[in-house]
mmCIF file of C-alpha atoms in Angstrom:
data_model
loop_
_atom_site.group_PDB
_atom_site.id
_atom_site.type_symbol
_atom_site.label_atom_id
_atom_site.label_comp_id
_atom_site.label_asym_id
_atom_site.label_seq_id
_atom_site.Cartn_x
_atom_site.Cartn_y
_atom_site.Cartn_z
ATOM 1 C CA MET A 135 32.656 64.479 -47.308
ATOM 2 C CA MET A 136 29.339 65.006 -45.362
ATOM 3 C CA THR A 137 28.134 68.649 -45.016
ATOM 4 C CA SER A 138 27.012 70.135 -41.973
ATOM 5 C CA SER A 139 23.397 70.535 -43.032
ATOM 6 C CA VAL A 140 23.150 67.099 -44.138
ATOM 7 C CA ARG A 141 24.981 65.908 -40.838
ATOM 8 C CA ALA A 142 22.547 67.776 -38.642
ATOM 9 C CA LEU A 143 19.616 66.122 -40.268
ATOM 10 C CA CYS A 144 21.168 62.371 -39.818
ATOM 11 C CA ILE A 145 21.571 63.503 -36.001
ATOM 12 C CA ALA A 146 18.129 64.580 -35.917
ATOM 13 C CA LEU A 147 16.575 61.483 -37.294
ATOM 14 C CA LEU A 148 18.838 59.059 -35.306
ATOM 15 C CA VAL A 149 17.514 61.268 -31.822
ATOM 16 C CA THR A 150 13.849 61.029 -32.930
ATOM 17 C CA THR A 151 13.890 57.457 -34.087
ATOM 18 C CA GLY A 152 15.690 56.414 -30.619
ATOM 19 C CA LEU A 153 12.949 58.346 -28.790
ATOM 20 C CA LEU A 154 10.202 56.605 -30.891
ATOM 21 C CA VAL A 155 12.070 53.168 -29.948
ATOM 22 C CA ALA A 156 12.462 54.077 -26.152
ATOM 23 C CA THR A 157 8.950 55.330 -25.913
ATOM 24 C CA ALA A 158 6.712 52.519 -28.070
ATOM 25 C CA PRO A 159 5.193 49.773 -25.773
ATOM 26 C CA SER A 160 6.167 46.419 -26.343
ATOM 27 C CA SER A 161 3.592 44.284 -27.981
ATOM 28 C CA SER A 162 3.112 42.166 -24.996
ATOM 29 C CA ALA A 163 2.296 45.493 -22.900
ATOM 30 C CA GLN A 164 0.061 46.443 -25.679
ATOM 31 C CA ASP A 165 -1.955 43.021 -26.154
ATOM 32 C CA ALA A 166 -2.058 42.983 -22.016
ATOM 33 C CA ARG A 167 -3.595 46.481 -22.060
ATOM 34 C CA THR A 168 -6.289 45.730 -24.657
ATOM 35 C CA THR A 169 -7.297 42.657 -23.250
ATOM 36 C CA GLU A 170 -7.861 44.606 -19.886
ATOM 37 C CA THR A 171 -9.505 47.410 -21.861
ATOM 38 C CA MET A 172 -11.943 44.698 -23.754
ATOM 39 C CA MET A 173 -12.639 42.751 -20.488
ATOM 40 C CA ASP A 174 -13.536 43.924 -17.100
ATOM 41 C CA THR A 175 -13.051 40.543 -14.827
ATOM 42 C CA ASP A 176 -14.764 42.132 -12.123
ATOM 43 C CA ALA A 177 -17.979 42.586 -14.061
ATOM 44 C CA PRO A 178 -20.809 40.783 -12.985
ATOM 45 C CA ILE A 179 -22.129 37.257 -15.297
ATOM 46 C CA ALA A 180 -25.039 35.519 -14.646
ATOM 47 C CA ILE A 181 -27.193 33.313 -16.212
ATOM 48 C CA VAL A 182 -31.059 31.929 -15.750
ATOM 49 C CA VAL A 183 -32.869 29.168 -17.263
ATOM 50 C CA HIS A 184 -36.151 27.726 -17.516
ATOM 51 C CA GLY A 185 -37.899 24.422 -19.118
ATOM 52 C CA GLY A 186 -41.627 25.193 -18.562
ATOM 53 C CA ALA A 187 -44.280 25.913 -16.621
ATOM 54 C CA GLY A 188 -47.443 24.494 -15.477
ATOM 55 C CA THR A 189 -49.485 22.077 -12.941
ATOM 56 C CA ILE A 190 -46.103 20.645 -12.084
ATOM 57 C CA LEU A 191 -46.681 18.860 -8.344
ATOM 58 C CA PRO A 192 -44.890 16.630 -6.213
ATOM 59 C CA GLU A 193 -47.311 13.889 -6.294
ATOM 60 C CA ASN A 194 -47.312 13.864 -9.814
ATOM 61 C CA MET A 195 -43.411 13.463 -9.998
ATOM 62 C CA THR A 196 -41.265 10.296 -9.578
ATOM 63 C CA ASP A 197 -38.234 10.621 -7.651
ATOM 64 C CA GLU A 198 -36.645 9.510 -10.898
ATOM 65 C CA LYS A 199 -38.027 11.991 -12.847
ATOM 66 C CA GLU A 200 -37.181 14.778 -10.578
ATOM 67 C CA THR A 201 -33.659 14.151 -9.997
ATOM 68 C CA ALA A 202 -33.322 13.556 -13.961
ATOM 69 C CA ILE A 203 -34.973 17.206 -14.431
ATOM 70 C CA ARG A 204 -32.985 18.851 -11.790
ATOM 71 C CA GLU A 205 -29.816 17.471 -13.450
ATOM 72 C CA ALA A 206 -30.541 18.158 -16.487
ATOM 73 C CA LEU A 207 -31.266 22.150 -15.724
ATOM 74 C CA ALA A 208 -28.070 21.921 -13.755
ATOM 75 C CA SER A 209 -26.172 20.763 -16.391
ATOM 76 C CA ALA A 210 -27.685 23.439 -18.895
ATOM 77 C CA LEU A 211 -26.580 26.158 -16.403
ATOM 78 C CA ASP A 212 -23.125 24.690 -15.970
ATOM 79 C CA ALA A 213 -22.481 24.685 -19.885
ATOM 80 C CA GLY A 214 -23.657 28.670 -20.323
ATOM 81 C CA TYR A 215 -21.890 29.697 -17.130
ATOM 82 C CA ALA A 216 -18.442 28.186 -17.999
ATOM 83 C CA VAL A 217 -18.885 30.332 -21.306
ATOM 84 C CA LEU A 218 -19.521 33.379 -19.478
ATOM 85 C CA GLU A 219 -16.532 32.223 -17.037
ATOM 86 C CA ASN A 220 -14.102 32.073 -19.508
ATOM 87 C CA GLY A 221 -15.003 35.650 -21.051
ATOM 88 C CA GLY A 222 -17.405 34.396 -23.519
ATOM 89 C CA SER A 223 -20.502 36.247 -24.959
ATOM 90 C CA SER A 224 -24.182 35.929 -23.478
ATOM 91 C CA LEU A 225 -25.338 34.855 -26.771
ATOM 92 C CA ASP A 226 -22.903 31.822 -26.951
ATOM 93 C CA ALA A 227 -23.977 31.020 -23.388
ATOM 94 C CA VAL A 228 -27.275 31.025 -24.103
ATOM 95 C CA VAL A 229 -27.191 28.880 -27.169
ATOM 96 C CA GLU A 230 -24.764 26.380 -25.451
ATOM 97 C CA THR A 231 -27.453 26.408 -22.446
ATOM 98 C CA LEU A 232 -30.595 25.541 -24.568
ATOM 99 C CA VAL A 233 -28.579 22.954 -26.751
ATOM 100 C CA ILE A 234 -28.183 20.966 -23.555
ATOM 101 C CA LEU A 235 -32.226 21.185 -23.345
ATOM 102 C CA GLU A 236 -33.005 20.848 -26.819
ATOM 103 C CA ASP A 237 -30.904 17.779 -26.778
ATOM 104 C CA SER A 238 -33.065 16.155 -23.566
ATOM 105 C CA PRO A 239 -36.220 14.337 -24.185
ATOM 106 C CA LEU A 240 -37.315 15.841 -20.851
ATOM 107 C CA PHE A 241 -38.264 19.051 -22.486
ATOM 108 C CA ASN A 242 -40.819 20.435 -25.113
ATOM 109 C CA ALA A 243 -37.728 21.316 -27.415
ATOM 110 C CA GLY A 244 -35.615 19.652 -29.936
ATOM 111 C CA ARG A 245 -35.261 15.888 -29.041
ATOM 112 C CA GLY A 246 -38.154 16.026 -26.604
ATOM 113 C CA ALA A 247 -40.528 18.401 -28.533
ATOM 114 C CA VAL A 248 -44.390 17.442 -29.051
ATOM 115 C CA PHE A 249 -46.333 16.223 -32.099
ATOM 116 C CA THR A 250 -48.836 18.184 -34.196
ATOM 117 C CA HIS A 251 -51.773 17.117 -35.690
ATOM 118 C CA ASP A 252 -50.381 15.694 -38.394
ATOM 119 C CA GLY A 253 -47.874 13.491 -36.441
ATOM 120 C CA THR A 254 -44.912 15.416 -36.861
ATOM 121 C CA VAL A 255 -42.441 17.636 -34.855
ATOM 122 C CA GLU A 256 -42.186 21.219 -35.835
ATOM 123 C CA HIS A 257 -39.927 23.563 -33.867
ATOM 124 C CA ASP A 258 -39.942 27.583 -32.946
ATOM 125 C CA ALA A 259 -36.707 29.577 -31.490
ATOM 126 C CA SER A 260 -35.739 32.888 -31.164
ATOM 127 C CA ILE A 261 -32.640 34.881 -29.713
ATOM 128 C CA MET A 262 -31.576 38.366 -29.069
ATOM 129 C CA HIS A 263 -28.638 40.418 -28.498
ATOM 130 C CA GLY A 264 -29.423 43.272 -25.947
ATOM 131 C CA GLY A 265 -26.677 45.624 -26.930
ATOM 132 C CA THR A 266 -27.312 45.987 -31.000
ATOM 133 C CA ARG A 267 -31.195 44.496 -30.567
ATOM 134 C CA SER A 268 -30.246 42.001 -33.274
ATOM 135 C CA ALA A 269 -32.551 38.913 -33.478
ATOM 136 C CA GLY A 270 -33.041 35.787 -35.258
ATOM 137 C CA ALA A 271 -35.825 33.522 -34.988
ATOM 138 C CA LEU A 272 -37.726 31.000 -36.954
ATOM 139 C CA THR A 273 -41.232 28.804 -36.698
ATOM 140 C CA GLY A 274 -42.235 25.609 -38.300
ATOM 141 C CA VAL A 275 -39.012 24.119 -38.875
ATOM 142 C CA SER A 276 -38.720 20.518 -38.766
ATOM 143 C CA THR A 277 -35.132 19.150 -40.106
ATOM 144 C CA VAL A 278 -32.919 21.298 -37.560
ATOM 145 C CA LYS A 279 -31.317 19.479 -34.827
ATOM 146 C CA ASN A 280 -30.888 22.409 -32.554
ATOM 147 C CA PRO A 281 -33.389 25.159 -33.620
ATOM 148 C CA ILE A 282 -31.707 27.584 -31.092
ATOM 149 C CA ARG A 283 -28.417 27.124 -33.344
ATOM 150 C CA LEU A 284 -30.165 28.185 -36.455
ATOM 151 C CA ALA A 285 -31.741 31.222 -34.835
ATOM 152 C CA ARG A 286 -28.491 32.364 -33.885
ATOM 153 C CA ALA A 287 -27.419 31.811 -37.624
ATOM 154 C CA ILE A 288 -30.190 34.014 -38.680
ATOM 155 C CA LEU A 289 -28.843 36.922 -36.317
ATOM 156 C CA ASP A 290 -25.484 36.520 -37.675
ATOM 157 C CA HIS A 291 -25.628 35.917 -41.150
ATOM 158 C CA SER A 292 -29.102 37.234 -42.252
ATOM 159 C CA ARG A 293 -30.559 40.601 -42.929
ATOM 160 C CA HIS A 294 -33.948 39.284 -42.109
ATOM 161 C CA VAL A 295 -35.075 38.763 -38.376
ATOM 162 C CA MET A 296 -37.722 35.759 -38.900
ATOM 163 C CA MET A 297 -37.562 32.830 -41.222
ATOM 164 C CA SER A 298 -40.220 29.641 -41.639
ATOM 165 C CA GLY A 299 -40.631 26.580 -42.751
ATOM 166 C CA GLU A 300 -38.769 24.868 -45.731
ATOM 167 C CA GLY A 301 -37.592 28.849 -46.541
ATOM 168 C CA ALA A 302 -35.734 28.494 -42.893
ATOM 169 C CA GLU A 303 -34.385 25.040 -43.807
ATOM 170 C CA ALA A 304 -32.989 25.835 -46.928
ATOM 171 C CA PHE A 305 -31.262 28.688 -44.943
ATOM 172 C CA ALA A 306 -29.929 26.365 -42.889
ATOM 173 C CA GLN A 307 -28.475 24.393 -44.973
ATOM 174 C CA SER A 308 -26.670 27.032 -46.953
ATOM 175 C CA GLN A 309 -24.839 27.960 -43.473
ATOM 176 C CA GLY A 310 -23.646 24.347 -43.333
ATOM 177 C CA PHE A 311 -26.589 22.747 -40.711
ATOM 178 C CA GLU A 312 -26.650 18.933 -41.662
ATOM 179 C CA PRO A 313 -30.608 18.014 -42.172
ATOM 180 C CA VAL A 314 -31.800 15.085 -39.590
ATOM 181 C CA ALA A 315 -34.957 13.089 -40.739
ATOM 182 C CA ASN A 316 -37.899 14.207 -38.403
ATOM 183 C CA GLU A 317 -38.100 10.863 -36.579
ATOM 184 C CA TYR A 318 -35.109 11.993 -35.068
ATOM 185 C CA PHE A 319 -37.201 13.885 -32.513
ATOM 186 C CA TYR A 320 -39.878 11.357 -31.837
ATOM 187 C CA THR A 321 -40.388 9.878 -28.521
ATOM 188 C CA GLU A 322 -42.857 7.242 -27.682
ATOM 189 C CA ARG A 323 -44.110 9.425 -24.660
ATOM 190 C CA ARG A 324 -45.035 12.514 -26.872
ATOM 191 C CA ARG A 325 -46.425 10.186 -29.374
ATOM 192 C CA GLN A 326 -49.056 8.866 -26.609
ATOM 193 C CA GLN A 327 -49.589 12.696 -25.875
ATOM 194 C CA LEU A 328 -50.811 12.920 -29.402
ATOM 195 C CA ARG A 329 -52.746 9.963 -29.272
ATOM 196 C CA ASP A 330 -54.456 11.350 -25.902
ATOM 197 C CA ALA A 331 -55.566 14.708 -27.578
ATOM 198 C CA LEU A 332 -56.784 12.839 -30.601
ATOM 199 C CA SER A 333 -58.869 10.727 -28.479
ATOM 200 C CA ARG A 334 -60.210 13.512 -26.447
ATOM 201 C CA GLU A 335 -61.036 15.543 -30.147
ATOM 202 C CA GLU A 336 -63.081 12.632 -31.143
ATOM 203 C CA THR A 337 -64.965 12.486 -28.120
ATOM 204 C CA GLN A 338 -66.161 16.129 -27.830
ATOM 205 C CA LEU A 339 -69.340 17.352 -28.923
ATOM 206 C CA ASP A 340 -69.909 18.747 -32.547
ATOM 207 C CA GLU A 341 -70.594 22.442 -31.714
ATOM 208 C CA PRO A 342 -68.751 25.535 -33.085
ATOM 209 C CA GLY A 343 -65.217 26.559 -31.296
ATOM 210 C CA ASP A 344 -62.277 28.552 -31.931
ATOM 211 C CA GLY A 345 -60.467 25.790 -33.806
ATOM 212 C CA MET A 346 -58.128 24.670 -30.980
ATOM 213 C CA GLU A 347 -60.234 21.946 -29.207
ATOM 214 C CA GLY A 348 -58.046 19.142 -28.410
ATOM 215 C CA GLU A 349 -54.835 20.925 -28.637
ATOM 216 C CA THR A 350 -52.501 20.371 -25.651
ATOM 217 C CA GLU A 351 -49.457 22.468 -24.452
ATOM 218 C CA THR A 352 -47.439 20.124 -22.487
ATOM 219 C CA GLY A 353 -43.766 19.742 -20.913
ATOM 220 C CA ASP A 354 -42.406 17.376 -18.763
ATOM 221 C CA GLY A 355 -44.099 14.140 -19.626
ATOM 222 C CA GLU A 356 -47.450 13.455 -18.436
ATOM 223 C CA ALA A 357 -50.073 14.367 -21.232
ATOM 224 C CA GLY A 358 -52.029 17.749 -20.209
ATOM 225 C CA THR A 359 -55.791 18.068 -20.497
ATOM 226 C CA THR A 360 -57.573 20.605 -22.572
ATOM 227 C CA GLY A 361 -60.465 22.963 -22.924
ATOM 228 C CA SER A 362 -61.425 26.267 -24.883
ATOM 229 C CA ALA A 363 -58.915 28.952 -25.977
ATOM 230 C CA GLU A 364 -60.364 31.302 -23.372
ATOM 231 C CA THR A 365 -60.329 28.708 -20.453
ATOM 232 C CA PRO A 366 -57.774 25.964 -20.858
ATOM 233 C CA ASP A 367 -56.976 23.360 -18.388
ATOM 234 C CA ILE A 368 -53.378 23.032 -19.614
ATOM 235 C CA SER A 369 -51.072 20.666 -17.419
ATOM 236 C CA LYS A 370 -47.374 21.678 -18.578
ATOM 237 C CA PHE A 371 -45.909 24.384 -20.763
ATOM 238 C CA GLY A 372 -42.731 22.754 -21.886
ATOM 239 C CA THR A 373 -40.826 25.563 -23.670
ATOM 240 C CA VAL A 374 -36.929 26.196 -22.653
ATOM 241 C CA GLY A 375 -35.509 29.410 -22.145
ATOM 242 C CA ALA A 376 -32.257 31.311 -20.942
ATOM 243 C CA VAL A 377 -31.040 34.736 -20.371
ATOM 244 C CA ALA A 378 -27.347 35.531 -19.639
ATOM 245 C CA LEU A 379 -25.449 38.626 -18.745
ATOM 246 C CA ASP A 380 -21.639 38.756 -19.948
ATOM 247 C CA ARG A 381 -18.307 40.512 -18.714
ATOM 248 C CA GLU A 382 -18.857 43.210 -21.371
ATOM 249 C CA GLY A 383 -22.527 43.804 -19.980
ATOM 250 C CA THR A 384 -24.486 42.437 -22.622
ATOM 251 C CA ILE A 385 -27.312 40.603 -22.051
ATOM 252 C CA SER A 386 -28.988 37.945 -24.550
ATOM 253 C CA ALA A 387 -31.929 36.051 -24.017
ATOM 254 C CA GLY A 388 -33.127 33.185 -26.012
ATOM 255 C CA THR A 389 -36.397 30.811 -26.206
ATOM 256 C CA SER A 390 -36.952 27.416 -27.846
ATOM 257 C CA THR A 391 -39.817 25.099 -28.291
ATOM 258 C CA GLY A 392 -41.903 22.603 -29.929
ATOM 259 C CA GLY A 393 -45.267 24.278 -29.386
ATOM 260 C CA MET A 394 -48.837 22.465 -28.650
ATOM 261 C CA THR A 395 -49.616 18.885 -29.290
ATOM 262 C CA ASN A 396 -51.688 18.389 -31.398
ATOM 263 C CA LYS A 397 -51.375 21.819 -32.994
ATOM 264 C CA ARG A 398 -52.189 22.583 -36.637
ATOM 265 C CA TRP A 399 -52.907 24.829 -39.686
ATOM 266 C CA GLY A 400 -49.292 26.198 -39.229
ATOM 267 C CA ARG A 401 -49.873 27.819 -35.411
ATOM 268 C CA VAL A 402 -47.235 29.691 -34.005
ATOM 269 C CA GLY A 403 -46.938 30.466 -30.569
ATOM 270 C CA ASP A 404 -45.163 33.528 -28.486
ATOM 271 C CA SER A 405 -41.545 31.418 -28.311
ATOM 272 C CA PRO A 406 -40.235 32.986 -32.078
ATOM 273 C CA ILE A 407 -42.109 36.388 -31.555
ATOM 274 C CA ILE A 408 -39.588 38.883 -30.547
ATOM 275 C CA GLY A 409 -41.122 40.913 -27.716
ATOM 276 C CA ALA A 410 -43.735 38.406 -26.735
ATOM 277 C CA GLY A 411 -41.728 35.108 -25.858
ATOM 278 C CA THR A 412 -38.327 36.617 -26.199
ATOM 279 C CA TYR A 413 -36.452 40.096 -25.615
ATOM 280 C CA ALA A 414 -33.210 41.957 -24.467
ATOM 281 C CA HIS A 415 -32.412 45.236 -24.019
ATOM 282 C CA ASN A 416 -29.148 46.202 -22.255
ATOM 283 C CA GLU A 417 -30.351 49.437 -20.687
ATOM 284 C CA THR A 418 -33.468 47.338 -19.157
ATOM 285 C CA CYS A 419 -33.312 43.403 -19.173
ATOM 286 C CA GLY A 420 -33.952 40.054 -20.995
ATOM 287 C CA VAL A 421 -36.736 38.193 -20.952
ATOM 288 C CA SER A 422 -37.414 34.405 -22.182
ATOM 289 C CA ALA A 423 -41.279 33.263 -21.457
ATOM 290 C CA THR A 424 -43.239 30.092 -21.075
ATOM 291 C CA GLY A 425 -46.879 29.483 -21.040
ATOM 292 C CA HIS A 426 -50.009 29.640 -23.355
ATOM 293 C CA GLY A 427 -48.638 31.575 -26.185
ATOM 294 C CA GLU A 428 -51.523 33.270 -27.527
ATOM 295 C CA TYR A 429 -52.126 35.117 -24.513
ATOM 296 C CA PHE A 430 -48.035 35.943 -24.054
ATOM 297 C CA MET A 431 -48.298 37.125 -27.508
ATOM 298 C CA ARG A 432 -51.579 39.501 -26.817
ATOM 299 C CA GLY A 433 -49.699 41.145 -23.794
ATOM 300 C CA VAL A 434 -46.405 41.319 -25.681
ATOM 301 C CA VAL A 435 -45.208 40.227 -22.363
ATOM 302 C CA ALA A 436 -41.492 39.647 -22.579
ATOM 303 C CA HIS A 437 -41.276 43.740 -24.227
ATOM 304 C CA ASP A 438 -43.823 44.824 -21.726
ATOM 305 C CA ILE A 439 -41.325 44.254 -18.485
ATOM 306 C CA ALA A 440 -38.484 46.078 -20.246
ATOM 307 C CA ALA A 441 -40.889 48.657 -21.105
ATOM 308 C CA ARG A 442 -42.018 49.153 -17.655
ATOM 309 C CA MET A 443 -38.692 49.253 -16.222
ATOM 310 C CA ARG A 444 -37.536 51.771 -19.182
ATOM 311 C CA TYR A 445 -40.367 54.486 -18.953
ATOM 312 C CA GLY A 446 -41.830 53.571 -15.532
ATOM 313 C CA GLY A 447 -38.518 53.377 -13.313
ATOM 314 C CA GLU A 448 -39.931 49.857 -12.042
ATOM 315 C CA SER A 449 -37.326 47.203 -10.610
ATOM 316 C CA LEU A 450 -36.955 44.210 -12.346
ATOM 317 C CA GLN A 451 -38.999 42.200 -9.902
ATOM 318 C CA GLY A 452 -41.529 44.706 -9.818
ATOM 319 C CA ALA A 453 -41.978 44.836 -13.323
ATOM 320 C CA ALA A 454 -41.799 40.920 -13.852
ATOM 321 C CA ARG A 455 -44.435 40.244 -10.976
ATOM 322 C CA SER A 456 -46.781 42.707 -12.035
ATOM 323 C CA VAL A 457 -46.599 41.632 -15.623
ATOM 324 C CA VAL A 458 -46.979 37.757 -14.819
ATOM 325 C CA MET A 459 -49.292 38.126 -11.613
ATOM 326 C CA GLU A 460 -51.616 40.776 -12.661
ATOM 327 C CA GLU A 461 -51.537 42.001 -16.566
ATOM 328 C CA LEU A 462 -51.438 38.224 -18.238
ATOM 329 C CA PRO A 463 -54.127 37.074 -16.499
ATOM 330 C CA SER A 464 -56.240 40.036 -16.906
ATOM 331 C CA ILE A 465 -56.358 39.223 -20.588
ATOM 332 C CA GLY A 466 -58.350 36.014 -20.076
ATOM 333 C CA GLU A 467 -58.464 32.781 -17.801
ATOM 334 C CA GLY A 468 -55.678 31.528 -20.027
ATOM 335 C CA GLY A 469 -52.908 33.531 -19.077
ATOM 336 C CA SER A 470 -51.235 31.054 -17.551
ATOM 337 C CA GLY A 471 -47.175 30.446 -17.307
ATOM 338 C CA GLY A 472 -44.230 32.632 -16.196
ATOM 339 C CA VAL A 473 -40.983 34.018 -17.242
ATOM 340 C CA ILE A 474 -37.271 34.018 -16.406
ATOM 341 C CA ALA A 475 -35.680 37.886 -16.346
ATOM 342 C CA LEU A 476 -32.369 39.214 -15.562
ATOM 343 C CA ASP A 477 -31.216 42.736 -15.709
ATOM 344 C CA ARG A 478 -27.703 44.380 -16.432
ATOM 345 C CA GLU A 479 -26.893 44.333 -12.645
ATOM 346 C CA GLY A 480 -26.983 40.771 -12.700
ATOM 347 C CA ASN A 481 -30.580 40.444 -11.030
ATOM 348 C CA ILE A 482 -32.858 37.777 -11.375
ATOM 349 C CA SER A 483 -36.678 37.084 -11.431
ATOM 350 C CA MET A 484 -38.776 34.060 -12.007
ATOM 351 C CA PRO A 485 -42.134 34.682 -11.211
ATOM 352 C CA PHE A 486 -45.103 32.094 -12.787
ATOM 353 C CA ASN A 487 -48.634 31.974 -12.103
ATOM 354 C CA THR A 488 -48.980 28.284 -12.276
ATOM 355 C CA PRO A 489 -47.921 25.518 -9.720
ATOM 356 C CA GLY A 490 -44.886 25.220 -10.758
ATOM 357 C CA MET A 491 -42.049 26.093 -13.240
ATOM 358 C CA TYR A 492 -38.859 24.408 -14.198
ATOM 359 C CA ARG A 493 -36.248 26.686 -13.220
ATOM 360 C CA GLY A 494 -32.509 27.574 -12.370
ATOM 361 C CA TYR A 495 -29.937 30.085 -12.109
ATOM 362 C CA VAL A 496 -26.087 31.069 -11.053
ATOM 363 C CA ASP A 497 -25.972 34.629 -9.745
ATOM 364 C CA THR A 498 -23.765 36.967 -9.673
ATOM 365 C CA ASN A 499 -22.036 35.200 -6.801
ATOM 366 C CA GLY A 500 -21.216 31.758 -8.704
ATOM 367 C CA ASN A 501 -24.420 30.400 -6.520
ATOM 368 C CA VAL A 502 -26.392 27.513 -8.397
ATOM 369 C CA VAL A 503 -30.193 27.177 -7.637
ATOM 370 C CA VAL A 504 -32.503 24.808 -9.184
ATOM 371 C CA LYS A 505 -36.039 24.851 -8.647
ATOM 372 C CA ILE A 506 -39.225 23.099 -9.807
ATOM 373 C CA TYR A 507 -42.209 23.623 -7.550
ATOM 374 C CA SER A 508 -43.273 26.734 -5.608
ATOM 375 C CA GLU A 509 -41.167 28.785 -3.172
ATOM 376 C CA GLU A 510 -43.449 27.445 -0.381
ATOM 377 C CA VAL A 511 -43.118 23.629 -1.642
ATOM 378 C CA GLU A 512 -39.429 23.778 -2.189
ATOM 379 C CA ALA A 513 -38.796 25.140 1.157
ATOM 380 C CA SER A 514 -40.733 22.306 2.673
ATOM 381 C CA ARG A 515 -38.887 19.872 0.902
ATOM 382 C CA ASP A 516 -35.296 21.365 1.973
#
């Protein structure tokens, strides 16, 4: 027979259990609340991309090439924006955007990268997360099909920020990357640009220089001309880059390039340098740069834009424009190029001090815009 004290205890347990069952939310309700907490579907998303800046003029562009470039930029934007629209991260969006451009022979990155002095192709790339300010970068890599994917792997799976050459390639293989032959990146158009650069180099006077004679940064296809490092006559900059803002409010930025035609001695530009060619910080903005890398490194251009916003209270438009149009040229006559930038509210800036820049964006309202020439030229062609 159950005693009165034991019976009372059992009743208390039953009542307590019933209350717990009655008040516990269902697993589906928990999942819904968790999803709602993790993702604000009304939060802004946006993405901006570039494919290089330089002397890009309508008279030097065939209709077929212009159409191909605009379509490639639009495809890249579509790929990145689809990631964001489906709740993906800004890091993923940047990678997917740049893979499209790396796989295209139209740009100086991945498949369309330029040749070094030795007749090989070497890649630089970087990526940065604006929330944690973690980053991954690489330089002098010649056997990785998509360098931006390796930059992401360095960010995710290494305690280092930058790797170079054979070490970076060994790390890539440890992460499951299948190496490709360097010939995969070869295009006849880029080979001809190297021949032209070498020919100019051979015809120059035998005078002391800075070691950059004959080196050319090129972008969309026509070979550029060259000059001294201080006053270069550089016709194209073909670096590719992207900046994205996801629904969690995280900004990420990435940049990928083949560098200079006829580069030598392990030359490294600004693209893999965090703070020069790539930067992201959720409190301010994300930036990807394209131009004459030596000047972007000396000006720490990407970080300078973010610093002006953080410490000086400047707007995104004001900071980006001041750096590109005033500060960068003040370093020297070779301070040519542009940037794309995106802040935490989804504002976009794309200043450049050259005649043109391959660029495009999807803004917070979902509007898609792709441009090549200056605003005045674009308006005249509408």
